[in-house]
C-alpha cells in the first residue's frame, strides 16, 4: 500500500520540477522563436548532471534494503548519464558566438574558465559513472528486467 506524503516533503525537488515544467511551457508558447543556444544546453546539462548525482545517492541508499529498487535506480542513473552525454555532444555541435569551432575550449564557454564549465562537469560525472558502471552496461538498451 502506498501512502501520499504531505506536499511539504522534498520542497527543493518540487521547486526544481516546477521550474522545469514552467520552462517547458514557456518554450511551447514561444514556439522556439529563438534557436537553442549553448547557454541553454549548458544549464540543461547542469540540471541533468545534478539529477544523475541524486539518482546515484538514491540507488546507494535503496540497494541494501530493497535490491530490486536499487537496480532500477541504478539503471535510471546509467540512462541519465547517457542523456547528459548526448546534451554535452549537442552543446559542441552548436556554433559558438566567438568562433565556429566545436572543440572543447573552456575559455569560450558561457560560464567562462573560472567556474565549472560543461566539459569539466561532464568529466566529473563521467568519473562517477566509470567507477560504478561497466562499458557493457552503458551500451545495453535495458539493464534490469521488469519486475512484476
PDB file of C-alpha atoms in Angstrom:
ATOM      1  CA  UNK A   1       0.000   0.000   0.000  1.00  0.00           C
ATOM      2  CA  UNK A   2       1.396   3.402  -0.907  1.00  0.00           C
ATOM      3  CA  UNK A   3       0.850   6.476   1.166  1.00  0.00           C
ATOM      4  CA  UNK A   4       0.551  10.017  -0.090  1.00  0.00           C
ATOM      5  CA  UNK A   5       3.039  12.252   1.603  1.00  0.00           C
ATOM      6  CA  UNK A   6       2.406  15.816   2.574  1.00  0.00           C
ATOM      7  CA  UNK A   7       3.112  18.354  -0.179  1.00  0.00           C
ATOM      8  CA  UNK A   8       5.860  19.816   2.021  1.00  0.00           C
ATOM      9  CA  UNK A   9       8.179  16.825   1.555  1.00  0.00           C
ATOM     10  CA  UNK A  10      11.212  17.457  -0.620  1.00  0.00           C
ATOM     11  CA  UNK A  11      10.399  21.136  -1.302  1.00  0.00           C
ATOM     12  CA  UNK A  12      13.549  21.864  -3.305  1.00  0.00           C
ATOM     13  CA  UNK A  13      12.985  18.924  -5.614  1.00  0.00           C
ATOM     14  CA  UNK A  14       9.372  20.001  -6.090  1.00  0.00           C
ATOM     15  CA  UNK A  15      10.539  23.548  -6.886  1.00  0.00           C
ATOM     16  CA  UNK A  16      13.045  22.248  -9.439  1.00  0.00           C
ATOM     17  CA  UNK A  17      10.319  20.169 -11.078  1.00  0.00           C
ATOM     18  CA  UNK A  18       8.018  23.171 -11.183  1.00  0.00           C
ATOM     19  CA  UNK A  19      10.810  25.254 -12.698  1.00  0.00           C
ATOM     20  CA  UNK A  20      11.413  22.721 -15.473  1.00  0.00           C
ATOM     21  CA  UNK A  21       7.653  22.480 -16.095  1.00  0.00           C
ATOM     22  CA  UNK A  22       7.380  26.275 -16.301  1.00  0.00           C
ATOM     23  CA  UNK A  23      10.334  26.479 -18.676  1.00  0.00           C
ATOM     24  CA  UNK A  24       8.832  23.789 -20.922  1.00  0.00           C
ATOM     25  CA  UNK A  25       5.512  25.635 -21.050  1.00  0.00           C
ATOM     26  CA  UNK A  26       7.295  28.898 -21.862  1.00  0.00           C
ATOM     27  CA  UNK A  27       9.086  27.179 -24.740  1.00  0.00           C
ATOM     28  CA  UNK A  28       5.771  25.808 -26.027  1.00  0.00           C
ATOM     29  CA  UNK A  29       4.232  29.292 -26.014  1.00  0.00           C
ATOM     30  CA  UNK A  30       7.173  30.927 -27.757  1.00  0.00           C
ATOM     31  CA  UNK A  31       7.337  28.088 -30.326  1.00  0.00           C
ATOM     32  CA  UNK A  32      11.083  28.428 -30.085  1.00  0.00           C
ATOM     33  CA  UNK A  33      11.277  31.814 -31.807  1.00  0.00           C
ATOM     34  CA  UNK A  34      14.960  31.783 -30.947  1.00  0.00           C
ATOM     35  CA  UNK A  35      17.201  28.842 -31.757  1.00  0.00           C
ATOM     36  CA  UNK A  36      18.618  26.800 -28.908  1.00  0.00           C
ATOM     37  CA  UNK A  37      21.947  28.217 -27.838  1.00  0.00           C
ATOM     38  CA  UNK A  38      24.936  26.871 -25.965  1.00  0.00           C
ATOM     39  CA  UNK A  39      23.983  28.654 -22.742  1.00  0.00           C
ATOM     40  CA  UNK A  40      20.603  26.866 -22.738  1.00  0.00           C
ATOM     41  CA  UNK A  41      22.242  23.451 -23.175  1.00  0.00           C
ATOM     42  CA  UNK A  42      24.843  24.287 -20.535  1.00  0.00           C
ATOM     43  CA  UNK A  43      22.111  24.973 -17.961  1.00  0.00           C
ATOM     44  CA  UNK A  44      20.188  21.863 -19.049  1.00  0.00           C
ATOM     45  CA  UNK A  45      23.366  19.774 -18.720  1.00  0.00           C
ATOM     46  CA  UNK A  46      23.879  21.114 -15.195  1.00  0.00           C
ATOM     47  CA  UNK A  47      20.320  20.087 -14.319  1.00  0.00           C
ATOM     48  CA  UNK A  48      20.668  16.592 -15.799  1.00  0.00           C
ATOM     49  CA  UNK A  49      24.030  16.124 -14.077  1.00  0.00           C
ATOM     50  CA  UNK A  50      22.548  17.023 -10.697  1.00  0.00           C
ATOM     51  CA  UNK A  51      19.701  14.558 -11.308  1.00  0.00           C
ATOM     52  CA  UNK A  52      22.398  11.998 -12.134  1.00  0.00           C
ATOM     53  CA  UNK A  53      24.085  12.619  -8.762  1.00  0.00           C
ATOM     54  CA  UNK A  54      20.732  12.417  -6.959  1.00  0.00           C
ATOM     55  CA  UNK A  55      19.881   9.060  -8.562  1.00  0.00           C
ATOM     56  CA  UNK A  56      23.331   7.761  -7.664  1.00  0.00           C
ATOM     57  CA  UNK A  57      22.751   8.563  -3.991  1.00  0.00           C
ATOM     58  CA  UNK A  58      19.200   7.184  -4.030  1.00  0.00           C
ATOM     59  CA  UNK A  59      20.386   3.937  -5.657  1.00  0.00           C
ATOM     60  CA  UNK A  60      23.072   3.524  -2.987  1.00  0.00           C
ATOM     61  CA  UNK A  61      20.550   4.104  -0.215  1.00  0.00           C
ATOM     62  CA  UNK A  62      17.945   1.735  -1.687  1.00  0.00           C
ATOM     63  CA  UNK A  63      20.205  -1.208  -2.526  1.00  0.00           C
ATOM     64  CA  UNK A  64      20.729  -2.757   0.928  1.00  0.00           C
ATOM     65  CA  UNK A  65      17.076  -2.817   1.948  1.00  0.00           C
ATOM     66  CA  UNK A  66      15.472  -3.118  -1.494  1.00  0.00           C
ATOM     67  CA  UNK A  67      17.882  -4.614  -4.063  1.00  0.00           C
ATOM     68  CA  UNK A  68      15.301  -4.652  -6.871  1.00  0.00           C
ATOM     69  CA  UNK A  69      14.501  -0.973  -6.442  1.00  0.00           C
ATOM     70  CA  UNK A  70      18.224  -0.230  -6.202  1.00  0.00           C
ATOM     71  CA  UNK A  71      18.839  -1.973  -9.529  1.00  0.00           C
ATOM     72  CA  UNK A  72      16.134   0.074 -11.214  1.00  0.00           C
ATOM     73  CA  UNK A  73      17.516   3.296  -9.759  1.00  0.00           C
ATOM     74  CA  UNK A  74      20.992   2.264 -10.922  1.00  0.00           C
ATOM     75  CA  UNK A  75      19.556   1.740 -14.405  1.00  0.00           C
ATOM     76  CA  UNK A  76      17.981   5.193 -14.311  1.00  0.00           C
ATOM     77  CA  UNK A  77      21.380   6.526 -13.183  1.00  0.00           C
ATOM     78  CA  UNK A  78      23.002   4.964 -16.257  1.00  0.00           C
ATOM     79  CA  UNK A  79      20.313   6.286 -18.609  1.00  0.00           C
ATOM     80  CA  UNK A  80      20.663   9.766 -17.156  1.00  0.00           C
ATOM     81  CA  UNK A  81      24.389   9.593 -17.798  1.00  0.00           C
ATOM     82  CA  UNK A  82      23.649   8.727 -21.425  1.00  0.00           C
ATOM     83  CA  UNK A  83      21.260  11.694 -21.626  1.00  0.00           C
ATOM     84  CA  UNK A  84      23.878  14.056 -20.209  1.00  0.00           C
ATOM     85  CA  UNK A  85      26.431  12.728 -22.717  1.00  0.00           C
ATOM     86  CA  UNK A  86      24.029  13.498 -25.569  1.00  0.00           C
ATOM     87  CA  UNK A  87      23.360  17.018 -24.250  1.00  0.00           C
ATOM     88  CA  UNK A  88      27.123  17.547 -23.973  1.00  0.00           C
ATOM     89  CA  UNK A  89      27.608  16.360 -27.563  1.00  0.00           C
ATOM     90  CA  UNK A  90      24.794  18.616 -28.798  1.00  0.00           C
ATOM     91  CA  UNK A  91      26.402  21.543 -26.972  1.00  0.00           C
ATOM     92  CA  UNK A  92      29.570  21.099 -29.012  1.00  0.00           C
ATOM     93  CA  UNK A  93      27.654  20.839 -32.279  1.00  0.00           C
ATOM     94  CA  UNK A  94      26.072  24.269 -31.831  1.00  0.00           C
ATOM     95  CA  UNK A  95      28.028  27.223 -33.196  1.00  0.00           C
ATOM     96  CA  UNK A  96      29.861  29.393 -30.726  1.00  0.00           C
ATOM     97  CA  UNK A  97      29.410  33.160 -30.801  1.00  0.00           C
ATOM     98  CA  UNK A  98      33.188  33.624 -30.785  1.00  0.00           C
ATOM     99  CA  UNK A  99      34.127  31.034 -33.380  1.00  0.00           C
ATOM    100  CA  UNK A 100      32.604  28.191 -35.366  1.00  0.00           C
ATOM    101  CA  UNK A 101      34.900  25.685 -33.667  1.00  0.00           C
ATOM    102  CA  UNK A 102      33.138  22.809 -31.929  1.00  0.00           C
ATOM    103  CA  UNK A 103      36.104  21.565 -29.911  1.00  0.00           C
ATOM    104  CA  UNK A 104      36.074  21.752 -26.137  1.00  0.00           C
ATOM    105  CA  UNK A 105      37.594  25.114 -25.193  1.00  0.00           C
ATOM    106  CA  UNK A 106      36.676  26.170 -21.636  1.00  0.00           C
ATOM    107  CA  UNK A 107      37.671  29.804 -22.168  1.00  0.00           C
ATOM    108  CA  UNK A 108      34.874  30.135 -24.746  1.00  0.00           C
ATOM    109  CA  UNK A 109      32.082  28.501 -22.769  1.00  0.00           C
ATOM    110  CA  UNK A 110      29.137  30.536 -21.433  1.00  0.00           C
ATOM    111  CA  UNK A 111      30.311  30.331 -17.816  1.00  0.00           C
ATOM    112  CA  UNK A 112      33.950  31.027 -18.676  1.00  0.00           C
ATOM    113  CA  UNK A 113      37.040  29.285 -17.328  1.00  0.00           C
ATOM    114  CA  UNK A 114      36.935  30.275 -13.622  1.00  0.00           C
ATOM    115  CA  UNK A 115      33.628  28.479 -12.985  1.00  0.00           C
ATOM    116  CA  UNK A 116      32.772  24.823 -13.527  1.00  0.00           C
ATOM    117  CA  UNK A 117      32.260  24.502 -17.271  1.00  0.00           C
ATOM    118  CA  UNK A 118      30.108  21.965 -19.071  1.00  0.00           C
ATOM    119  CA  UNK A 119      33.136  19.877 -20.032  1.00  0.00           C
ATOM    120  CA  UNK A 120      34.569  19.867 -16.513  1.00  0.00           C
ATOM    121  CA  UNK A 121      31.138  18.968 -15.130  1.00  0.00           C
ATOM    122  CA  UNK A 122      30.770  16.201 -17.694  1.00  0.00           C
ATOM    123  CA  UNK A 123      34.202  14.774 -16.912  1.00  0.00           C
ATOM    124  CA  UNK A 124      33.436  14.784 -13.185  1.00  0.00           C
ATOM    125  CA  UNK A 125      30.148  12.938 -13.763  1.00  0.00           C
ATOM    126  CA  UNK A 126      31.948  10.541 -16.114  1.00  0.00           C
ATOM    127  CA  UNK A 127      34.380   9.671 -13.341  1.00  0.00           C
ATOM    128  CA  UNK A 128      31.476   8.542 -11.147  1.00  0.00           C
ATOM    129  CA  UNK A 129      29.956   6.543 -13.982  1.00  0.00           C
ATOM    130  CA  UNK A 130      33.210   4.752 -14.804  1.00  0.00           C
ATOM    131  CA  UNK A 131      33.683   3.882 -11.132  1.00  0.00           C
ATOM    132  CA  UNK A 132      30.246   2.291 -10.823  1.00  0.00           C
ATOM    133  CA  UNK A 133      29.282   1.148 -14.321  1.00  0.00           C
ATOM    134  CA  UNK A 134      30.878  -1.121 -16.886  1.00  0.00           C
ATOM    135  CA  UNK A 135      31.109  -0.144 -20.566  1.00  0.00           C
ATOM    136  CA  UNK A 136      28.764  -3.050 -21.333  1.00  0.00           C
ATOM    137  CA  UNK A 137      26.126  -1.584 -19.005  1.00  0.00           C
ATOM    138  CA  UNK A 138      26.438   1.791 -20.709  1.00  0.00           C
ATOM    139  CA  UNK A 139      25.760   0.257 -24.121  1.00  0.00           C
ATOM    140  CA  UNK A 140      22.849  -2.011 -23.172  1.00  0.00           C
ATOM    141  CA  UNK A 141      19.380  -0.835 -24.148  1.00  0.00           C
ATOM    142  CA  UNK A 142      17.994  -2.083 -20.814  1.00  0.00           C
ATOM    143  CA  UNK A 143      19.975  -3.362 -17.840  1.00  0.00           C
ATOM    144  CA  UNK A 144      17.277  -4.605 -15.479  1.00  0.00           C
ATOM    145  CA  UNK A 145      14.419  -6.997 -16.104  1.00  0.00           C
ATOM    146  CA  UNK A 146      10.914  -5.749 -15.487  1.00  0.00           C
ATOM    147  CA  UNK A 147       9.736  -6.915 -12.126  1.00  0.00           C
ATOM    148  CA  UNK A 148       6.070  -7.594 -11.646  1.00  0.00           C
TER     149      UNK A 148
END
